[in-house]
Amino acid sequence: GAVVSQHPSRVICKSGTSVKIECRSLDFQATTMFWYRQFPKQSLMLMATSNEGSKATYEQGVEKDKFLINHASLTLSTLTVTSAHPEDSSFYICSARARHPTSGRSYNEQFFGPGTRLTVL
Amino acid sequence: GNSVTQMEGPVTLSEEAFLTINCTYTATGYPSLFWYVQYPGEGLQLLLKATKADDKGSNKGFEATYRKETTSFHLEKGSVQVSDSAVYFCALSHPGGSEKLVFGKGTKLTVNP
């Protein structure tokens, strides 16, 4: 099946620093990647949707200058948490929609990465 | 707006017990419905889905039927195994063709031998 990886799996940083999280589709091209945030015992909340080569679309209430998303290629999207603060501590999960290798059409299913645990001290 | 409500966990069962995890939704239009499973230390995996009313999704012994009249998509399995221990998420995709997913809070299932 399609595999999505995230790096790092866990990061601890000091308040005020920036942290970059990578999301890669390992064996398929992703037309669209999604970034979610999950608080303890809460559901996944969609933060933004990114399409390769275009600006990300952010959900209401998500600060685009705080959470920078870059989708530079069909296999890589990055989320940068800028000037992180303790309230940004959370579990960040990405997912990707695959594109058929010959027709170019997108599959309906999203494939999820294992998540990145961010702790801001 | 669109939302998903699933039963609070955690749920603890003995092996071979019957499992039901309730899920109801609120949505305009006709959403597609999903159950995802997250095993410890892994990402979410699609378990099953249904795209229209009265459809039954099934996989690995799990089943869920899309009930439009009760806006429900309850997950069931007749005989659970220890390996089914995981967190289960009910989700819907926005009607109108958008690929956005709206998730429930998740239900943690522990199956004891």
PDB file of C-alpha atoms in Angstrom:
ATOM      1  CA  GLY A   1       0.000   0.000   0.000  1.00  0.00           C
ATOM      2  CA  ALA A   2       0.900   3.655  -0.236  1.00  0.00           C
ATOM      3  CA  VAL A   3       3.298   4.837   2.458  1.00  0.00           C
ATOM      4  CA  VAL A   4       3.621   8.294   3.911  1.00  0.00           C
ATOM      5  CA  SER A   5       6.512   9.144   6.196  1.00  0.00           C
ATOM      6  CA  GLN A   6       7.027  12.031   8.573  1.00  0.00           C
ATOM      7  CA  HIS A   7      10.240  13.375   9.990  1.00  0.00           C
ATOM      8  CA  PRO A   8      11.021  13.862  12.754  1.00  0.00           C
ATOM      9  CA  SER A   9       8.744  11.569  14.726  1.00  0.00           C
ATOM     10  CA  ARG A  10       9.376  13.543  17.876  1.00  0.00           C
ATOM     11  CA  VAL A  11      10.888  16.977  18.520  1.00  0.00           C
ATOM     12  CA  ILE A  12      11.466  19.065  21.615  1.00  0.00           C
ATOM     13  CA  CYS A  13      12.382  22.707  21.193  1.00  0.00           C
ATOM     14  CA  LYS A  14      12.706  25.904  23.157  1.00  0.00           C
ATOM     15  CA  SER A  15      10.077  28.599  23.038  1.00  0.00           C
ATOM     16  CA  GLY A  16      10.725  31.081  20.241  1.00  0.00           C
ATOM     17  CA  THR A  17      12.465  28.685  17.889  1.00  0.00           C
ATOM     18  CA  SER A  18      11.120  27.381  14.593  1.00  0.00           C
ATOM     19  CA  VAL A  19      10.539  23.736  13.822  1.00  0.00           C
ATOM     20  CA  LYS A  20      10.195  22.105  10.404  1.00  0.00           C
ATOM     21  CA  ILE A  21       8.274  18.872   9.902  1.00  0.00           C
ATOM     22  CA  GLU A  22       8.564  16.920   6.657  1.00  0.00           C
ATOM     23  CA  CYS A  23       5.893  14.766   5.074  1.00  0.00           C
ATOM     24  CA  ARG A  24       6.879  12.472   2.208  1.00  0.00           C
ATOM     25  CA  SER A  25       4.925  10.120  -0.002  1.00  0.00           C
ATOM     26  CA  LEU A  26       7.383   7.267  -0.494  1.00  0.00           C
ATOM     27  CA  ASP A  27       5.982   5.304  -3.378  1.00  0.00           C
ATOM     28  CA  PHE A  28       3.437   7.527  -5.058  1.00  0.00           C
ATOM     29  CA  GLN A  29       2.892  11.052  -6.260  1.00  0.00           C
ATOM     30  CA  ALA A  30       0.650  13.145  -4.074  1.00  0.00           C
ATOM     31  CA  THR A  31      -1.570  15.712  -5.728  1.00  0.00           C
ATOM     32  CA  THR A  32      -2.730  17.063  -2.412  1.00  0.00           C
ATOM     33  CA  MET A  33      -1.333  16.901   1.103  1.00  0.00           C
ATOM     34  CA  PHE A  34      -3.180  17.737   4.294  1.00  0.00           C
ATOM     35  CA  TRP A  35      -1.883  18.798   7.665  1.00  0.00           C
ATOM     36  CA  TYR A  36      -3.783  17.958  10.828  1.00  0.00           C
ATOM     37  CA  ARG A  37      -3.298  18.731  14.473  1.00  0.00           C
ATOM     38  CA  GLN A  38      -4.384  16.388  17.240  1.00  0.00           C
ATOM     39  CA  PHE A  39      -4.641  17.355  20.900  1.00  0.00           C
ATOM     40  CA  PRO A  40      -4.701  14.662  23.601  1.00  0.00           C
ATOM     41  CA  LYS A  41      -8.000  12.798  23.580  1.00  0.00           C
ATOM     42  CA  GLN A  42      -9.265  15.036  20.791  1.00  0.00           C
ATOM     43  CA  SER A  43     -10.003  14.416  17.162  1.00  0.00           C
ATOM     44  CA  LEU A  44      -7.801  15.392  14.254  1.00  0.00           C
ATOM     45  CA  MET A  45      -8.370  18.993  13.237  1.00  0.00           C
ATOM     46  CA  LEU A  46      -7.541  19.930   9.664  1.00  0.00           C
ATOM     47  CA  MET A  47      -5.125  22.840   9.579  1.00  0.00           C
ATOM     48  CA  ALA A  48      -4.486  23.295   5.886  1.00  0.00           C
ATOM     49  CA  THR A  49      -4.608  21.727   2.456  1.00  0.00           C
ATOM     50  CA  SER A  50      -1.688  22.059   0.096  1.00  0.00           C
ATOM     51  CA  ASN A  51      -1.398  21.336  -3.583  1.00  0.00           C
ATOM     52  CA  GLU A  52       1.933  20.935  -5.302  1.00  0.00           C
ATOM     53  CA  GLY A  53       3.211  24.204  -6.665  1.00  0.00           C
ATOM     54  CA  SER A  54       0.518  26.414  -5.181  1.00  0.00           C
ATOM     55  CA  LYS A  55      -0.181  28.182  -1.922  1.00  0.00           C
ATOM     56  CA  ALA A  56      -1.757  26.234   0.887  1.00  0.00           C
ATOM     57  CA  THR A  57      -5.381  26.781   1.842  1.00  0.00           C
ATOM     58  CA  TYR A  58      -5.728  27.278   5.583  1.00  0.00           C
ATOM     59  CA  GLU A  59      -8.735  26.435   7.691  1.00  0.00           C
ATOM     60  CA  GLN A  60     -10.487  29.152   9.617  1.00  0.00           C
ATOM     61  CA  GLY A  61      -8.618  30.096  12.761  1.00  0.00           C
ATOM     62  CA  VAL A  62      -5.240  28.736  11.619  1.00  0.00           C
ATOM     63  CA  GLU A  63      -2.551  31.410  11.351  1.00  0.00           C
ATOM     64  CA  LYS A  64      -0.801  31.040   8.017  1.00  0.00           C
ATOM     65  CA  ASP A  65       2.167  33.110   9.166  1.00  0.00           C
ATOM     66  CA  LYS A  66       2.550  30.863  12.171  1.00  0.00           C
ATOM     67  CA  PHE A  67       2.257  27.572  10.332  1.00  0.00           C
ATOM     68  CA  LEU A  68       4.131  27.833   7.056  1.00  0.00           C
ATOM     69  CA  ILE A  69       3.397  25.116   4.548  1.00  0.00           C
ATOM     70  CA  ASN A  70       5.470  24.410   1.471  1.00  0.00           C
ATOM     71  CA  HIS A  71       4.570  21.767  -1.087  1.00  0.00           C
ATOM     72  CA  ALA A  72       7.546  21.975  -3.394  1.00  0.00           C
ATOM     73  CA  SER A  73       7.204  18.620  -5.128  1.00  0.00           C
ATOM     74  CA  LEU A  74       4.728  15.821  -5.688  1.00  0.00           C
ATOM     75  CA  THR A  75       6.323  13.805  -2.896  1.00  0.00           C
ATOM     76  CA  LEU A  76       7.210  16.364  -0.240  1.00  0.00           C
ATOM     77  CA  SER A  77       5.357  18.876   1.894  1.00  0.00           C
ATOM     78  CA  THR A  78       6.786  20.691   4.886  1.00  0.00           C
ATOM     79  CA  LEU A  79       5.133  22.366   7.853  1.00  0.00           C
ATOM     80  CA  THR A  80       7.189  24.965   9.711  1.00  0.00           C
ATOM     81  CA  VAL A  81       5.977  26.097  13.101  1.00  0.00           C
ATOM     82  CA  THR A  82       7.495  29.547  13.468  1.00  0.00           C
ATOM     83  CA  SER A  83       8.382  31.095  16.816  1.00  0.00           C
ATOM     84  CA  ALA A  84       6.940  28.113  18.610  1.00  0.00           C
ATOM     85  CA  HIS A  85       5.310  28.514  22.007  1.00  0.00           C
ATOM     86  CA  PRO A  86       4.189  25.921  24.560  1.00  0.00           C
ATOM     87  CA  GLU A  87       0.605  26.146  23.310  1.00  0.00           C
ATOM     88  CA  ASP A  88       1.837  24.850  19.931  1.00  0.00           C
ATOM     89  CA  SER A  89       2.777  21.561  21.575  1.00  0.00           C
ATOM     90  CA  SER A  90       0.701  18.930  19.859  1.00  0.00           C
ATOM     91  CA  PHE A  91       0.695  15.900  17.580  1.00  0.00           C
ATOM     92  CA  TYR A  92       0.933  16.919  13.925  1.00  0.00           C
ATOM     93  CA  ILE A  93      -0.194  14.470  11.254  1.00  0.00           C
ATOM     94  CA  CYS A  94      -0.010  14.738   7.500  1.00  0.00           C
ATOM     95  CA  SER A  95      -1.874  12.839   4.841  1.00  0.00           C
ATOM     96  CA  ALA A  96      -1.626  12.612   1.076  1.00  0.00           C
ATOM     97  CA  ARG A  97      -3.947  11.892  -1.812  1.00  0.00           C
ATOM     98  CA  ALA A  98      -2.398   9.782  -4.514  1.00  0.00           C
ATOM     99  CA  ARG A  99      -2.392  10.510  -8.201  1.00  0.00           C
ATOM    100  CA  HIS A 100      -2.724   7.707 -10.710  1.00  0.00           C
ATOM    101  CA  PRO A 101       0.648   7.392 -12.414  1.00  0.00           C
ATOM    102  CA  THR A 102      -0.703   7.373 -15.956  1.00  0.00           C
ATOM    103  CA  SER A 103      -4.118   9.034 -15.981  1.00  0.00           C
ATOM    104  CA  GLY A 104      -3.174  11.734 -13.486  1.00  0.00           C
ATOM    105  CA  ARG A 105      -6.528  11.449 -11.744  1.00  0.00           C
ATOM    106  CA  SER A 106      -6.584  11.624  -7.949  1.00  0.00           C
ATOM    107  CA  TYR A 107      -7.690   8.721  -5.834  1.00  0.00           C
ATOM    108  CA  ASN A 108     -10.309   9.503  -3.200  1.00  0.00           C
ATOM    109  CA  GLU A 109      -8.448   7.926  -0.280  1.00  0.00           C
ATOM    110  CA  GLN A 110      -6.041   9.801   1.952  1.00  0.00           C
ATOM    111  CA  PHE A 111      -2.908   8.016   3.221  1.00  0.00           C
ATOM    112  CA  PHE A 112      -1.673   9.136   6.613  1.00  0.00           C
ATOM    113  CA  GLY A 113       1.770   9.587   8.054  1.00  0.00           C
ATOM    114  CA  PRO A 114       2.652   8.336  11.553  1.00  0.00           C
ATOM    115  CA  GLY A 115       2.635  11.801  13.057  1.00  0.00           C
ATOM    116  CA  THR A 116       5.150  14.118  14.744  1.00  0.00           C
ATOM    117  CA  ARG A 117       5.020  14.850  18.449  1.00  0.00           C
ATOM    118  CA  LEU A 118       6.076  18.485  19.065  1.00  0.00           C
ATOM    119  CA  THR A 119       6.884  19.639  22.579  1.00  0.00           C
ATOM    120  CA  VAL A 120       7.752  23.288  23.112  1.00  0.00           C
ATOM    121  CA  LEU A 121       9.413  24.067  26.423  1.00  0.00           C
TER     122      LEU A 121
ATOM    123  CA  GLY B   1     -21.604  22.682  10.145  1.00  0.00           C
ATOM    124  CA  ASN B   2     -20.478  19.137   9.497  1.00  0.00           C
ATOM    125  CA  SER B   3     -19.526  17.074  12.522  1.00  0.00           C
ATOM    126  CA  VAL B   4     -18.983  13.528  13.728  1.00  0.00           C
ATOM    127  CA  THR B   5     -19.810  12.203  17.170  1.00  0.00           C
ATOM    128  CA  GLN B   6     -18.518   8.836  18.258  1.00  0.00           C
ATOM    129  CA  MET B   7     -18.813   7.003  21.486  1.00  0.00           C
ATOM    130  CA  GLU B   8     -16.428   7.923  24.234  1.00  0.00           C
ATOM    131  CA  GLY B   9     -13.837   5.410  25.188  1.00  0.00           C
ATOM    132  CA  PRO B  10     -11.906   3.680  26.274  1.00  0.00           C
ATOM    133  CA  VAL B  11     -13.541   0.371  25.486  1.00  0.00           C
ATOM    134  CA  THR B  12     -12.113  -2.794  27.017  1.00  0.00           C
ATOM    135  CA  LEU B  13     -13.257  -6.213  25.846  1.00  0.00           C
ATOM    136  CA  SER B  14     -12.220  -9.799  26.194  1.00  0.00           C
ATOM    137  CA  GLU B  15     -11.083 -11.707  23.141  1.00  0.00           C
ATOM    138  CA  GLU B  16     -13.972 -13.033  21.006  1.00  0.00           C
ATOM    139  CA  ALA B  17     -16.417 -10.495  22.423  1.00  0.00           C
ATOM    140  CA  PHE B  18     -18.782  -8.516  20.172  1.00  0.00           C
ATOM    141  CA  LEU B  19     -17.779  -4.957  19.405  1.00  0.00           C
ATOM    142  CA  THR B  20     -19.911  -1.937  18.633  1.00  0.00           C
ATOM    143  CA  ILE B  21     -18.554   1.589  18.405  1.00  0.00           C
ATOM    144  CA  ASN B  22     -21.290   4.107  17.764  1.00  0.00           C
ATOM    145  CA  CYS B  23     -20.866   6.949  15.305  1.00  0.00           C
ATOM    146  CA  THR B  24     -23.393   9.578  14.276  1.00  0.00           C
ATOM    147  CA  TYR B  25     -22.911  12.514  11.976  1.00  0.00           C
ATOM    148  CA  THR B  26     -24.325  15.885  11.074  1.00  0.00           C
ATOM    149  CA  ALA B  27     -23.875  17.038   7.512  1.00  0.00           C
ATOM    150  CA  THR B  28     -25.603  18.883   4.736  1.00  0.00           C
ATOM    151  CA  GLY B  29     -25.980  16.833   1.616  1.00  0.00           C
ATOM    152  CA  TYR B  30     -24.795  13.256   1.324  1.00  0.00           C
ATOM    153  CA  PRO B  31     -21.338  12.698   2.766  1.00  0.00           C
ATOM    154  CA  SER B  32     -19.091   9.698   2.367  1.00  0.00           C
ATOM    155  CA  LEU B  33     -18.398   7.951   5.664  1.00  0.00           C
ATOM    156  CA  PHE B  34     -15.225   6.294   6.858  1.00  0.00           C
ATOM    157  CA  TRP B  35     -13.725   4.340   9.702  1.00  0.00           C
ATOM    158  CA  TYR B  36      -9.991   4.741  10.236  1.00  0.00           C
ATOM    159  CA  VAL B  37      -7.846   2.721  12.631  1.00  0.00           C
ATOM    160  CA  GLN B  38      -4.627   3.808  14.315  1.00  0.00           C
ATOM    161  CA  TYR B  39      -2.493   1.033  15.747  1.00  0.00           C
ATOM    162  CA  PRO B  40       0.042   1.986  18.433  1.00  0.00           C
ATOM    163  CA  GLY B  41       2.925   3.956  16.957  1.00  0.00           C
ATOM    164  CA  GLU B  42       1.486   3.979  13.455  1.00  0.00           C
ATOM    165  CA  GLY B  43      -0.420   6.360  11.204  1.00  0.00           C
ATOM    166  CA  LEU B  44      -4.126   6.216  10.501  1.00  0.00           C
ATOM    167  CA  GLN B  45      -5.237   3.505   8.071  1.00  0.00           C
ATOM    168  CA  LEU B  46      -8.515   3.347   6.232  1.00  0.00           C
ATOM    169  CA  LEU B  47     -10.501   0.448   7.652  1.00  0.00           C
ATOM    170  CA  LEU B  48     -13.698   0.724   5.620  1.00  0.00           C
ATOM    171  CA  LYS B  49     -15.930   3.230   3.916  1.00  0.00           C
ATOM    172  CA  ALA B  50     -19.402   3.751   2.483  1.00  0.00           C
ATOM    173  CA  THR B  51     -20.324   6.379  -0.040  1.00  0.00           C
ATOM    174  CA  LYS B  52     -24.111   6.284  -0.129  1.00  0.00           C
ATOM    175  CA  ALA B  53     -27.115   5.393   1.988  1.00  0.00           C
ATOM    176  CA  ASP B  54     -27.566   1.703   2.833  1.00  0.00           C
ATOM    177  CA  ASP B  55     -24.033   0.859   1.662  1.00  0.00           C
ATOM    178  CA  LYS B  56     -22.197  -1.535   3.933  1.00  0.00           C
ATOM    179  CA  GLY B  57     -18.448  -1.200   4.265  1.00  0.00           C
ATOM    180  CA  SER B  58     -16.518  -4.225   5.468  1.00  0.00           C
ATOM    181  CA  ASN B  59     -12.917  -5.220   6.046  1.00  0.00           C
ATOM    182  CA  LYS B  60     -11.032  -7.598   8.368  1.00  0.00           C
ATOM    183  CA  GLY B  61     -14.296  -8.744   9.946  1.00  0.00           C
ATOM    184  CA  PHE B  62     -15.422  -5.191  10.702  1.00  0.00           C
ATOM    185  CA  GLU B  63     -18.645  -3.837   9.229  1.00  0.00           C
ATOM    186  CA  ALA B  64     -20.510  -0.551   9.195  1.00  0.00           C
ATOM    187  CA  THR B  65     -23.726   0.382   7.405  1.00  0.00           C
ATOM    188  CA  TYR B  66     -24.513   3.896   6.210  1.00  0.00           C
ATOM    189  CA  ARG B  67     -27.891   4.698   7.789  1.00  0.00           C
ATOM    190  CA  LYS B  68     -29.231   7.946   6.428  1.00  0.00           C
ATOM    191  CA  GLU B  69     -32.452   7.835   8.448  1.00  0.00           C
ATOM    192  CA  THR B  70     -30.536   7.728  11.734  1.00  0.00           C
ATOM    193  CA  THR B  71     -27.416   9.551  10.407  1.00  0.00           C
ATOM    194  CA  SER B  72     -25.298   6.761  11.784  1.00  0.00           C
ATOM    195  CA  PHE B  73     -22.354   4.602  10.756  1.00  0.00           C
ATOM    196  CA  HIS B  74     -21.768   2.269  13.689  1.00  0.00           C
ATOM    197  CA  LEU B  75     -18.730  -0.023  13.595  1.00  0.00           C
ATOM    198  CA  GLU B  76     -19.251  -3.678  14.499  1.00  0.00           C
ATOM    199  CA  LYS B  77     -17.217  -6.841  14.724  1.00  0.00           C
ATOM    200  CA  GLY B  78     -18.561 -10.172  15.827  1.00  0.00           C
ATOM    201  CA  SER B  79     -15.449 -11.510  17.531  1.00  0.00           C
ATOM    202  CA  VAL B  80     -12.571  -9.218  18.416  1.00  0.00           C
ATOM    203  CA  GLN B  81      -8.953 -10.254  18.716  1.00  0.00           C
ATOM    204  CA  VAL B  82      -6.092  -8.886  20.787  1.00  0.00           C
ATOM    205  CA  SER B  83      -4.605  -7.542  17.555  1.00  0.00           C
ATOM    206  CA  ASP B  84      -7.656  -5.286  17.102  1.00  0.00           C
ATOM    207  CA  SER B  85      -6.484  -3.129  20.001  1.00  0.00           C
ATOM    208  CA  ALA B  86      -6.161   0.356  18.516  1.00  0.00           C
ATOM    209  CA  VAL B  87      -7.844   3.735  18.298  1.00  0.00           C
ATOM    210  CA  TYR B  88     -10.770   3.902  15.888  1.00  0.00           C
ATOM    211  CA  PHE B  89     -11.863   7.134  14.197  1.00  0.00           C
ATOM    212  CA  CYS B  90     -15.132   7.755  12.427  1.00  0.00           C
ATOM    213  CA  ALA B  91     -14.968  10.410   9.709  1.00  0.00           C
ATOM    214  CA  LEU B  92     -16.929  12.004   6.916  1.00  0.00           C
ATOM    215  CA  SER B  93     -15.932  13.828   3.816  1.00  0.00           C
ATOM    216  CA  HIS B  94     -17.616  17.091   3.010  1.00  0.00           C
ATOM    217  CA  PRO B  95     -20.495  16.771   0.611  1.00  0.00           C
ATOM    218  CA  GLY B  96     -19.982  18.375  -2.752  1.00  0.00           C
ATOM    219  CA  GLY B  97     -16.854  16.527  -3.744  1.00  0.00           C
ATOM    220  CA  SER B  98     -14.344  18.118  -1.386  1.00  0.00           C
ATOM    221  CA  GLU B  99     -11.677  15.806  -0.113  1.00  0.00           C
ATOM    222  CA  LYS B 100     -11.637  17.310   3.369  1.00  0.00           C
ATOM    223  CA  LEU B 101     -12.208  14.868   6.208  1.00  0.00           C
ATOM    224  CA  VAL B 102     -14.015  15.654   9.463  1.00  0.00           C
ATOM    225  CA  PHE B 103     -13.088  13.268  12.265  1.00  0.00           C
ATOM    226  CA  GLY B 104     -14.696  12.100  15.459  1.00  0.00           C
ATOM    227  CA  LYS B 105     -12.620  12.156  18.649  1.00  0.00           C
ATOM    228  CA  GLY B 106     -11.565   8.544  18.383  1.00  0.00           C
ATOM    229  CA  THR B 107     -12.351   5.537  20.540  1.00  0.00           C
ATOM    230  CA  LYS B 108      -9.572   3.531  22.103  1.00  0.00           C
ATOM    231  CA  LEU B 109     -10.216  -0.205  22.079  1.00  0.00           C
ATOM    232  CA  THR B 110      -8.256  -2.627  24.233  1.00  0.00           C
ATOM    233  CA  VAL B 111      -8.823  -6.344  23.787  1.00  0.00           C
ATOM    234  CA  ASN B 112      -7.544  -8.606  26.532  1.00  0.00           C
ATOM    235  CA  PRO B 113      -6.666 -12.275  25.995  1.00  0.00           C
TER     236      PRO B 113
END
